[in-house]
Amino acid sequence: MTDPAPDDIALPPVAPEVTAQLVRTLSPRLRKRLDAAAAKLAARPRTREGDTVRIAVDDDTTLELHAPTGTVDATDAIRCGCLLAPDCVHRAAVAAAAPVAEPVPAGDAPDTPDTPDSPDASAASAAHPAPAGPVPDEAEPAAPDPDQRAAATALWRAGAAVLEAGIEGAGALVQAELLHAAHTARLTGLHRPATLAISTVNGLRAARAADPGHRLAELTATVRELLMVCHALRRPAAPSGPSLAALRGTARRPYTPGGSLRLYGLCCEPVLARSGHAGVVTWVLGTEGQLFALTDVAPGGAGRAADAAGYTVRLGDASCTHRELARGGLVVSGATVSPDGRLGAGRGVRAVRAEGAPWHAEPVAALWEVPLPEQIARALDDPAPTSAAGLVFTDLTVLGPVRETGAPDVLAADCAGLTVRIAPGDEHPGLAHRDNLRLLAAAPGLRLRVIARLLPADHPRLRLLAAGPVPGAAAGEGPRGPVDLGYDRLRRADLPGAGATPAPPADPREPAPAPLHLLHRRVQAALAAGRPAVALPGSTETDRQRLRHAGLSTAADLLAALHRSAADRTRDVFGRLRPADAEQFALAWLAAAHYGDRAAHALCAAAWTAPRAAPVA
């Protein structure tokens, strides 16, 4: 009988404070071996017996992780049988290799399921950190207290250490410091920065493991937001009132009574988050035009995200799956609603199934009647990855496939006179997005009514979530009904009318990139390879000249400041290089990253304002 493969038995999540404590107790000699030990343990055979996972370190030594609650929440729950235990490297190494568990604050990350002690808890929440509003009936804080300032400063320094080392250098030691700072921040009430720190660690681990789902741009955005929030909290002139509450985040998402609701299903959106959570968000529409979300997100990977549409909706007495709700409806009484539109699943909520409404009928059709510029402006004002504001409802005509560097599955479409690039809702091969997009791209002339998400770019760009026939389409022209492109796999037979209407061919060339990409590239390179990536003499001069020539003098100045801060190394009286000023480098990097984000926001808004003719070959 062979041992199970390591991937067959997942390691239980380990609380961040446990990982941080185990790493901190290692001797300097063992710390040097930590990354190698973690990589070795990740490949060793595992077995599970009840709540205990065992790892065969070698033929005579076994490492155990005991997680009766599903999470390893104490250092003594990790036991090793080697001669050096408990001071061996194995305990810290397995903690560094395991997923990160965290006390999940509603409003920042996925909620836990409804419990008797929290009748208005959400069934689950979106798995992306986002700013959270203040808790109702709670006095607004006048300013961060000394403990919060100290915690924010520690998180800032841990984030600056990530920038100094880069992804390749940010191993288990750097991650442990970030986890320790995140735990301290959580204890002081800084829930939003703590969650961002956890997301940063998960992003670093995905990058170092060559996870196909890793995106450097996404990790850059997370680190940028982490440093921005920590910098605002640690400053002497920190904001107060609602601004401070938004920076701190909340420990629980507030829910308020929503009364009785008649809901119509729209679509299911898979969720596959860097935090190690996965599931589904089902979007529904109220009779007064409000968008609500019913979610089922929990620890898991692509497999859970792919299956989640078939899970039962956890809301009152509703006996339907998320997939069925997306094509049907609900009548809810005693509803509870969070500020971001998530429906609570408390004990007082009652829900029964009801008929849905097709996309061409009221009240659903009103979503497509909102002018496209108004929808784009709304999406730009709330760029959270899973927010209702980011949804775009429009009709389009497929032009054909487009070849892009690093993004092969893209199609061009005519949308209200604009040539729009359409990307899959998620690029993970375990979901149906990519296959469906390839099939649609092979059907030029196909007219579709779609639900998509705005992708910020210097050209019109959307992520496709769901598609259906346009109103008035002839029978057999386009999909037979709305399909969730992350779950429902299309076949050629589902598009019998594809290609019946001639359409201009898609332009195979990529849009000319705005010069701003030069700044983005340097900012991302600094995170990927650390401070030395931008410290080489003359390494940024050409980019600075191109930015100035294009009229982006502020971007050129910020790039010059980033280079100076990276290259500024003084020597002591013996001629030895002094340590680099990590503080100044982090500040320069943050300034460049923030400017690039705001400038990209402006370019994206401009790209959607003026209609363009369809491209001609």
XYZ file of C-alpha atoms in Angstrom:
617
model
C 0.000 0.000 0.000
C 1.459 3.362 -1.029
C 1.404 6.481 1.038
C -1.068 9.159 -0.039
C 0.334 11.992 -2.087
C 0.879 15.214 -0.135
C -1.758 17.011 -2.212
C -4.394 14.412 -1.325
C -4.432 15.429 2.348
C -4.412 19.162 2.987
C -2.598 20.629 5.956
C -4.958 22.302 8.429
C -4.770 26.104 8.596
C -2.412 27.451 11.247
C -3.177 30.637 13.170
C -0.739 33.448 12.293
C 0.342 33.943 15.893
C 1.288 30.244 16.128
C 3.516 30.467 13.057
C 5.089 33.701 14.282
C 5.801 32.311 17.758
C 7.348 29.075 16.476
C 9.622 30.943 14.071
C 10.698 33.464 16.702
C 11.819 30.716 19.079
C 14.232 29.208 16.523
C 17.950 29.670 16.933
C 19.765 31.749 14.259
C 21.246 28.556 12.827
C 17.853 26.904 12.427
C 16.310 30.050 10.944
C 18.700 29.749 8.022
C 17.340 26.275 7.336
C 13.675 27.199 7.664
C 12.743 27.707 3.998
C 14.489 24.506 2.901
C 12.815 22.542 5.702
C 9.375 23.917 4.772
C 9.866 22.924 1.130
C 10.982 19.440 2.152
C 8.023 18.873 4.489
C 5.548 20.052 1.851
C 6.598 17.100 -0.322
C 6.542 14.422 2.408
C 3.727 11.797 2.687
C 0.771 12.659 4.905
C -1.956 10.688 6.638
C -5.046 11.808 8.508
C -6.628 10.236 11.551
C -9.594 12.145 12.918
C -8.494 15.696 13.711
C -4.799 14.902 13.371
C -2.637 15.116 10.264
C 0.666 13.219 10.401
C 3.701 13.882 8.217
C 6.523 11.385 7.837
C 9.641 13.530 8.284
C 11.745 10.423 7.696
C 11.478 6.697 8.317
C 11.687 7.120 12.099
C 10.216 10.595 12.752
C 6.620 11.780 12.558
C 5.268 15.328 12.760
C 1.675 15.824 13.972
C -0.744 18.727 13.583
C -3.767 18.508 15.870
C -6.726 20.674 14.804
C -9.931 19.677 16.675
C -11.626 22.934 15.582
C -10.284 22.724 12.038
C -7.494 25.179 12.846
C -4.172 24.792 14.634
C -4.517 27.535 17.218
C -1.765 26.677 19.734
C 1.936 25.902 19.465
C 1.596 22.671 21.449
C -0.879 21.392 18.827
C 2.148 20.830 16.556
C 4.254 17.962 17.872
C 7.441 16.452 16.460
C 9.092 13.153 17.333
C 12.674 14.127 16.481
C 15.432 14.333 19.111
C 15.584 18.154 19.038
C 11.875 18.648 19.668
C 10.269 20.896 20.729
C 13.096 23.237 19.661
C 13.479 21.675 16.206
C 12.990 23.368 12.864
C 10.217 20.962 11.810
C 7.427 22.538 13.872
C 8.097 26.027 12.537
C 8.611 24.709 9.001
C 5.270 22.916 8.816
C 3.517 25.990 10.226
C 5.157 28.080 7.508
C 4.039 25.588 4.843
C 0.424 25.320 6.039
C -2.387 27.687 5.005
C -2.842 30.782 7.151
C -5.870 30.746 9.439
C -7.241 33.978 10.749
C -10.026 35.233 12.969
C -12.304 36.313 10.143
C -13.699 39.818 10.609
C -16.865 40.460 8.677
C -16.282 43.400 6.432
C -12.725 42.479 5.586
C -12.744 38.799 4.660
C -14.964 35.737 4.528
C -17.471 35.389 7.336
C -18.101 32.185 9.188
C -21.448 30.489 8.739
C -24.392 31.540 10.859
C -24.156 30.368 14.460
C -26.675 30.417 17.346
C -24.618 33.094 19.064
C -24.644 35.364 16.015
C -28.174 35.332 14.604
C -27.411 37.967 12.021
C -24.098 36.590 10.839
C -23.632 36.290 7.107
C -23.757 32.911 5.436
C -20.378 33.819 4.018
C -18.691 36.827 2.565
C -16.573 37.693 -0.431
C -13.024 36.502 -0.050
C -11.268 39.751 -0.862
C -10.182 42.305 1.706
C -12.078 45.549 1.367
C -12.528 48.701 3.409
C -15.206 48.324 6.003
C -17.437 51.034 7.343
C -17.928 51.871 11.013
C -20.138 49.770 13.215
C -23.517 51.415 13.910
C -24.148 52.791 17.407
C -20.421 52.807 18.129
C -18.727 56.053 19.078
C -16.442 57.295 16.363
C -12.805 57.274 17.557
C -11.117 60.663 17.685
C -7.691 59.290 16.742
C -5.695 56.047 16.839
C -4.587 55.187 20.368
C -0.861 54.593 21.113
C -1.228 50.812 20.814
C -2.810 51.155 17.381
C -0.096 53.538 16.210
C 2.553 51.096 17.408
C 0.803 48.176 15.682
C 0.455 50.149 12.442
C 4.138 51.086 12.617
C 5.136 47.439 13.110
C 3.009 46.412 10.137
C 4.538 49.200 8.049
C 8.054 47.980 8.881
C 7.127 44.389 8.097
C 5.701 45.510 4.754
C 8.827 47.564 4.063
C 10.904 44.446 4.745
C 8.937 42.630 2.032
C 9.817 45.401 -0.427
C 13.464 45.319 0.624
C 13.742 41.557 0.107
C 11.414 41.104 -2.869
C 9.329 38.008 -3.459
C 12.289 35.661 -3.756
C 13.803 36.948 -0.531
C 10.544 37.088 1.431
C 10.759 33.596 2.839
C 9.343 32.146 6.028
C 11.212 34.585 8.296
C 9.893 37.701 6.571
C 6.416 36.167 6.400
C 6.502 35.294 10.108
C 7.254 38.908 11.014
C 4.338 40.019 8.894
C 2.054 37.457 10.538
C 3.175 38.529 14.007
C 2.505 42.178 13.174
C -0.890 41.224 11.731
C -1.855 39.381 14.924
C -0.829 42.351 17.073
C -2.785 44.701 14.807
C -5.869 42.511 15.094
C -5.662 42.596 18.889
C -5.595 46.401 18.848
C -8.638 46.634 16.590
C -6.880 47.233 13.259
C -8.835 44.612 11.352
C -8.429 45.950 7.831
C -4.611 46.232 7.830
C -4.344 42.842 9.567
C -6.393 41.219 6.817
C -4.303 42.940 4.142
C -1.163 41.574 5.794
C -2.586 38.032 5.720
C -3.437 38.485 2.040
C 0.126 39.670 1.416
C 1.544 36.515 3.007
C -0.773 34.339 0.933
C 0.249 36.233 -2.193
C 3.945 35.782 -1.391
C 3.481 32.065 -0.866
C 1.584 31.704 -4.149
C 4.316 33.596 -5.994
C 7.156 31.612 -4.442
C 5.351 28.321 -5.191
C 4.779 29.335 -8.839
C 1.029 29.041 -8.338
C -0.639 29.521 -11.759
C -3.209 31.752 -10.083
C -0.572 34.215 -8.894
C -0.746 37.687 -10.438
C 2.039 40.133 -9.661
C -0.271 43.092 -10.304
C -2.727 41.826 -7.684
C -0.011 41.292 -5.085
C 1.347 44.770 -5.857
C -2.114 46.258 -5.258
C -2.421 44.412 -1.922
C 0.992 45.584 -0.686
C 0.214 49.123 -1.852
C -3.045 49.184 0.093
C -1.385 47.659 3.176
C 1.316 50.328 3.250
C -1.168 53.107 2.460
C -3.440 52.156 5.363
C -0.561 51.658 7.818
C 1.076 54.940 6.807
C -2.175 56.825 7.373
C -2.664 55.226 10.814
C 0.877 55.777 12.095
C 1.133 59.453 11.128
C 0.781 62.070 13.884
C -1.984 63.732 11.845
C -3.983 60.532 11.408
C -7.592 60.923 10.221
C -10.470 60.743 12.667
C -14.148 59.907 12.615
C -15.508 57.882 9.692
C -12.190 58.059 7.822
C -10.383 56.453 10.750
C -13.105 53.819 11.134
C -12.714 52.895 7.460
C -8.944 52.516 7.903
C -9.355 50.328 10.971
C -12.100 48.090 9.588
C -14.634 46.271 11.742
C -14.574 43.085 13.763
C -18.055 42.131 12.603
C -19.965 43.266 9.537
C -22.982 45.275 10.713
C -26.395 44.058 9.581
C -29.599 46.081 9.724
C -33.219 44.953 9.266
C -34.218 44.839 5.624
C -37.888 43.918 6.022
C -39.549 41.862 3.309
C -37.834 41.439 -0.060
C -38.859 40.032 -3.429
C -35.682 38.890 -5.139
C -34.914 37.889 -8.747
C -31.820 35.823 -9.582
C -29.207 37.213 -11.981
C -26.069 35.063 -12.045
C -23.559 33.027 -10.042
C -19.974 34.312 -9.768
C -17.229 31.895 -8.669
C -14.912 33.144 -5.932
C -11.324 31.898 -5.794
C -9.380 34.125 -3.421
C -5.707 34.509 -2.580
C -6.660 34.110 1.090
C -7.276 30.396 0.533
C -11.065 30.773 0.452
C -13.332 29.729 -2.380
C -17.012 29.475 -3.181
C -19.738 31.375 -4.967
C -21.542 34.718 -4.911
C -25.069 34.687 -6.304
C -26.343 38.106 -7.342
C -30.041 38.876 -6.993
C -32.145 41.962 -7.720
C -34.760 43.570 -5.500
C -37.963 45.118 -6.824
C -36.625 48.633 -6.207
C -33.468 48.026 -8.210
C -31.105 47.104 -5.354
C -28.473 44.426 -5.932
C -28.011 41.872 -3.143
C -25.496 39.061 -2.697
C -25.936 35.571 -1.281
C -22.569 33.968 -0.678
C -21.064 30.646 0.273
C -17.332 31.143 0.757
C -15.135 28.981 2.976
C -11.567 27.664 3.086
C -10.863 25.745 -0.101
C -9.446 25.883 -3.594
C -10.559 25.691 -7.204
C -12.464 22.468 -6.583
C -14.727 24.137 -4.057
C -15.246 27.149 -6.310
C -16.204 24.844 -9.208
C -18.731 22.914 -7.085
C -20.188 25.767 -5.049
C -22.983 26.619 -7.504
C -24.566 23.288 -6.574
C -24.530 24.018 -2.836
C -27.814 24.760 -1.080
C -28.554 28.415 -0.412
C -28.329 29.065 3.314
C -31.143 31.547 3.809
C -34.207 30.769 5.877
C -36.223 27.837 4.557
C -35.110 28.235 0.936
C -34.534 24.796 -0.561
C -32.646 25.634 -3.738
C -29.080 25.666 -4.939
C -27.186 28.771 -5.948
C -27.486 27.716 -9.609
C -31.268 27.377 -9.247
C -31.537 30.728 -7.489
C -29.663 32.429 -10.349
C -32.518 31.355 -12.661
C -35.307 31.751 -10.107
C -36.250 33.977 -7.224
C -36.957 34.260 -3.504
C -39.463 35.894 -1.196
C -37.711 36.863 2.041
C -39.170 38.138 5.300
C -37.211 39.430 8.270
C -34.211 40.064 6.023
C -30.979 41.496 7.378
C -28.696 43.416 5.048
C -25.108 44.644 5.386
C -24.020 48.043 4.015
C -22.463 46.328 0.984
C -25.660 44.444 0.126
C -24.945 41.024 1.619
C -27.948 39.181 2.980
C -27.637 37.761 6.481
C -28.724 34.228 7.321
C -29.866 34.702 10.907
C -32.474 32.738 12.820
C -35.197 35.321 12.184
C -34.869 35.204 8.403
C -37.559 33.361 6.428
C -37.291 32.653 2.704
C -39.238 30.611 0.159
C -38.642 29.977 -3.531
C -40.424 32.065 -6.136
C -40.439 32.591 -9.875
C -37.591 34.477 -11.465
C -37.685 36.964 -14.319
C -35.947 36.765 -17.707
C -33.316 39.368 -18.483
C -35.550 41.084 -21.058
C -38.469 41.551 -18.619
C -38.987 43.989 -15.764
C -37.639 44.572 -13.195
C -34.445 42.875 -14.413
C -34.350 44.571 -17.815
C -33.950 47.965 -16.133
C -30.334 47.053 -15.290
C -29.446 47.166 -19.006
C -31.210 50.514 -19.486
C -28.725 52.408 -17.311
C -26.365 54.350 -19.633
C -23.002 52.644 -19.983
C -20.947 55.745 -18.959
C -22.932 55.909 -15.715
C -22.212 52.231 -15.005
C -18.494 52.679 -15.716
C -18.273 55.715 -13.405
C -19.987 53.736 -10.635
C -17.606 50.798 -11.076
C -14.544 53.056 -10.983
C -15.712 54.644 -7.740
C -15.808 51.216 -6.025
C -12.995 49.017 -7.387
C -13.414 46.197 -4.822
C -13.067 42.874 -6.708
C -16.493 41.515 -5.683
C -18.568 44.643 -5.154
C -22.003 45.087 -6.697
C -20.893 48.474 -8.015
C -18.347 46.775 -10.265
C -20.990 44.864 -12.222
C -21.661 46.116 -15.757
C -24.850 45.239 -17.679
C -24.584 45.749 -21.429
C -25.178 44.292 -24.888
C -22.328 43.535 -27.264
C -21.454 41.951 -30.590
C -18.536 39.530 -30.797
C -15.833 40.585 -33.263
C -13.410 37.723 -32.779
C -10.376 36.522 -30.818
C -7.496 38.813 -29.944
C -3.956 37.718 -29.211
C -2.392 39.439 -26.211
C 0.924 38.827 -24.507
C 0.325 36.795 -21.370
C -3.454 36.709 -21.895
C -4.329 34.407 -24.812
C -8.024 34.030 -23.980
C -9.340 37.440 -24.971
C -11.993 38.422 -27.482
C -12.885 41.765 -29.023
C -16.479 42.980 -29.029
C -18.388 46.020 -30.172
C -20.139 47.606 -27.186
C -22.096 50.814 -27.718
C -19.656 51.947 -30.395
C -16.574 51.022 -28.394
C -14.207 48.202 -29.217
C -13.940 46.400 -25.896
C -11.520 43.659 -24.891
C -13.343 40.839 -23.089
C -11.386 38.638 -20.669
C -12.582 35.556 -18.749
C -14.147 36.115 -15.342
C -11.365 33.992 -13.830
C -8.384 32.431 -15.600
C -8.126 29.314 -13.450
C -8.397 26.230 -15.691
C -10.611 24.490 -13.126
C -13.446 26.901 -13.934
C -15.373 27.110 -17.206
C -14.599 30.767 -18.025
C -11.680 30.222 -20.390
C -13.241 27.409 -22.439
C -16.465 29.353 -22.831
C -14.649 32.500 -23.902
C -12.737 30.586 -26.579
C -16.017 29.262 -27.970
C -17.615 32.704 -27.992
C -14.548 34.224 -29.664
C -14.948 31.737 -32.507
C -18.426 33.109 -33.237
C -17.988 36.551 -34.843
C -21.239 38.402 -35.262
C -22.823 36.783 -32.217
C -24.933 39.267 -30.251
C -25.039 38.850 -26.491
C -26.602 40.445 -23.441
C -23.968 40.129 -20.713
C -23.142 40.705 -17.066
C -19.482 41.625 -16.680
C -17.017 43.335 -14.368
C -14.951 46.381 -15.205
C -11.229 45.718 -15.545
C -9.242 48.937 -15.010
C -7.015 49.459 -18.052
C -6.029 52.203 -20.457
C -8.443 50.699 -22.988
C -12.058 49.480 -22.532
C -11.859 46.053 -20.889
C -14.351 43.794 -19.102
C -14.378 40.398 -17.384
C -17.308 38.281 -18.589
C -19.450 36.573 -15.908
C -22.730 35.628 -17.604
C -24.283 35.872 -21.046
C -27.667 35.434 -22.721
C -29.497 36.303 -25.926
C -30.291 39.926 -26.720
C -33.992 40.883 -26.617
C -35.700 40.233 -29.919
C -33.084 37.742 -31.117
C -34.364 35.088 -33.491
C -34.752 31.563 -32.186
C -31.401 29.808 -32.239
C -29.391 33.050 -32.372
C -27.074 32.986 -29.391
C -27.417 31.010 -26.129
C -30.854 29.567 -25.427
C -30.927 31.302 -22.079
C -28.686 33.068 -19.574
C -25.603 31.011 -18.736
C -23.121 31.462 -15.896
C -19.846 31.334 -17.785
C -17.885 30.164 -14.736
C -20.119 27.104 -14.278
C -22.155 26.273 -17.402
C -19.974 24.854 -20.153
C -21.135 25.909 -23.608
C -21.012 23.653 -26.642
C -20.996 24.570 -30.287
C -24.591 23.369 -30.503
C -25.557 26.042 -27.973
C -24.611 28.746 -30.490
C -26.348 27.644 -33.693
C -26.687 31.179 -35.018
C -23.089 32.146 -34.435
C -21.429 33.821 -37.372
C -24.701 34.392 -39.238
C -24.142 38.142 -39.184
C -20.856 39.337 -40.739
C -18.717 41.486 -38.465
C -15.440 43.334 -38.924
C -12.494 41.135 -37.905
C -10.844 41.802 -34.586
C -7.594 43.743 -34.673
C -4.850 41.210 -33.768
C -2.619 43.936 -32.429
C -2.576 44.932 -28.797
C -3.620 48.495 -28.013
C -0.652 50.841 -27.783
C 0.231 50.900 -24.081
C 0.150 54.229 -22.318
C 3.609 55.378 -21.171
C 2.350 54.939 -17.623
C 3.104 51.235 -17.951
C 6.781 52.136 -17.575
C 6.121 53.253 -14.009
C 3.938 50.213 -13.283
C 6.710 47.934 -14.530
C 9.305 49.449 -12.196
C 6.964 49.358 -9.212
C 6.190 45.687 -9.806
C 9.853 44.861 -10.442
C 10.774 46.386 -7.099
C 8.305 44.094 -5.345
C 9.310 41.040 -7.368
C 13.087 41.355 -7.024
C 13.499 43.727 -4.095
C 15.317 47.043 -3.776
C 18.316 46.027 -5.957
C 15.990 45.743 -8.971
C 15.778 49.539 -9.254
C 19.140 50.433 -7.715
C 21.414 49.815 -10.710
C 23.034 52.998 -12.076
C 21.166 54.335 -15.093
C 18.628 51.499 -15.007
C 15.642 53.866 -15.077
C 16.996 56.773 -17.143
C 15.441 55.664 -20.437
C 12.043 55.162 -18.820
C 12.212 58.568 -17.163
C 12.979 60.254 -20.474
C 10.070 58.498 -22.183
C 7.686 59.522 -19.407
C 8.764 63.154 -19.612
C 8.507 63.126 -23.390
C 4.904 61.900 -23.031
C 4.101 64.730 -20.610
C 4.072 62.527 -17.496
C 6.648 64.578 -15.604
C 5.229 63.618 -12.188
C 5.612 59.933 -13.026
C 9.184 60.593 -14.172
C 9.984 62.430 -10.924
C 8.512 59.640 -8.817
C 10.519 57.044 -10.721
C 13.664 59.108 -10.172
C 12.897 59.319 -6.436
C 12.352 55.552 -6.307
C 15.723 54.976 -7.973
C 17.505 57.391 -5.608
C 16.029 55.792 -2.514
C 17.020 52.335 -3.758
C 20.580 53.329 -4.684
C 21.283 55.568 -1.679
C 23.836 53.518 0.278
C 26.488 55.178 2.432
C 29.663 53.628 3.852
C 31.057 53.622 7.363
C 34.610 54.637 8.317
C 35.870 51.196 7.297
C 34.341 51.460 3.820
C 31.573 48.981 4.508
C 28.117 49.626 3.084
C 25.593 50.689 5.681
C 22.132 49.096 5.622
C 19.756 50.641 3.119
C 17.109 53.047 4.395
C 14.079 50.763 4.163
C 11.804 53.567 5.388
C 12.653 55.952 2.565
C 12.518 53.207 -0.041
C 9.051 52.115 1.145
C 7.818 55.719 1.069
C 9.170 56.263 -2.444
C 7.689 52.965 -3.641
C 4.308 53.798 -2.090
C 4.261 57.249 -3.710
C 5.020 55.783 -7.139
C 2.525 52.940 -6.720
C -0.260 55.243 -5.513
C 0.301 57.726 -8.315
C 0.286 54.921 -10.855
C -2.992 53.585 -9.473
C -4.700 57.009 -9.570
C -3.359 57.791 -13.027
C -4.540 54.411 -14.324
C -7.969 55.185 -12.840
C -8.086 58.421 -14.836
C -6.925 56.718 -18.049
C -9.560 54.016 -17.644
C -12.295 56.620 -17.218
C -11.094 58.461 -20.319
C -10.979 55.260 -22.385
C -14.732 54.737 -21.909
C -15.846 58.281 -22.686
C -15.468 58.631 -26.473
C -16.970 56.016 -28.819
C -14.520 54.412 -31.230
C -15.075 52.755 -34.543
C -14.691 49.012 -34.769
C -11.114 48.079 -35.727
C -10.373 47.352 -39.343
C -7.769 44.800 -40.383
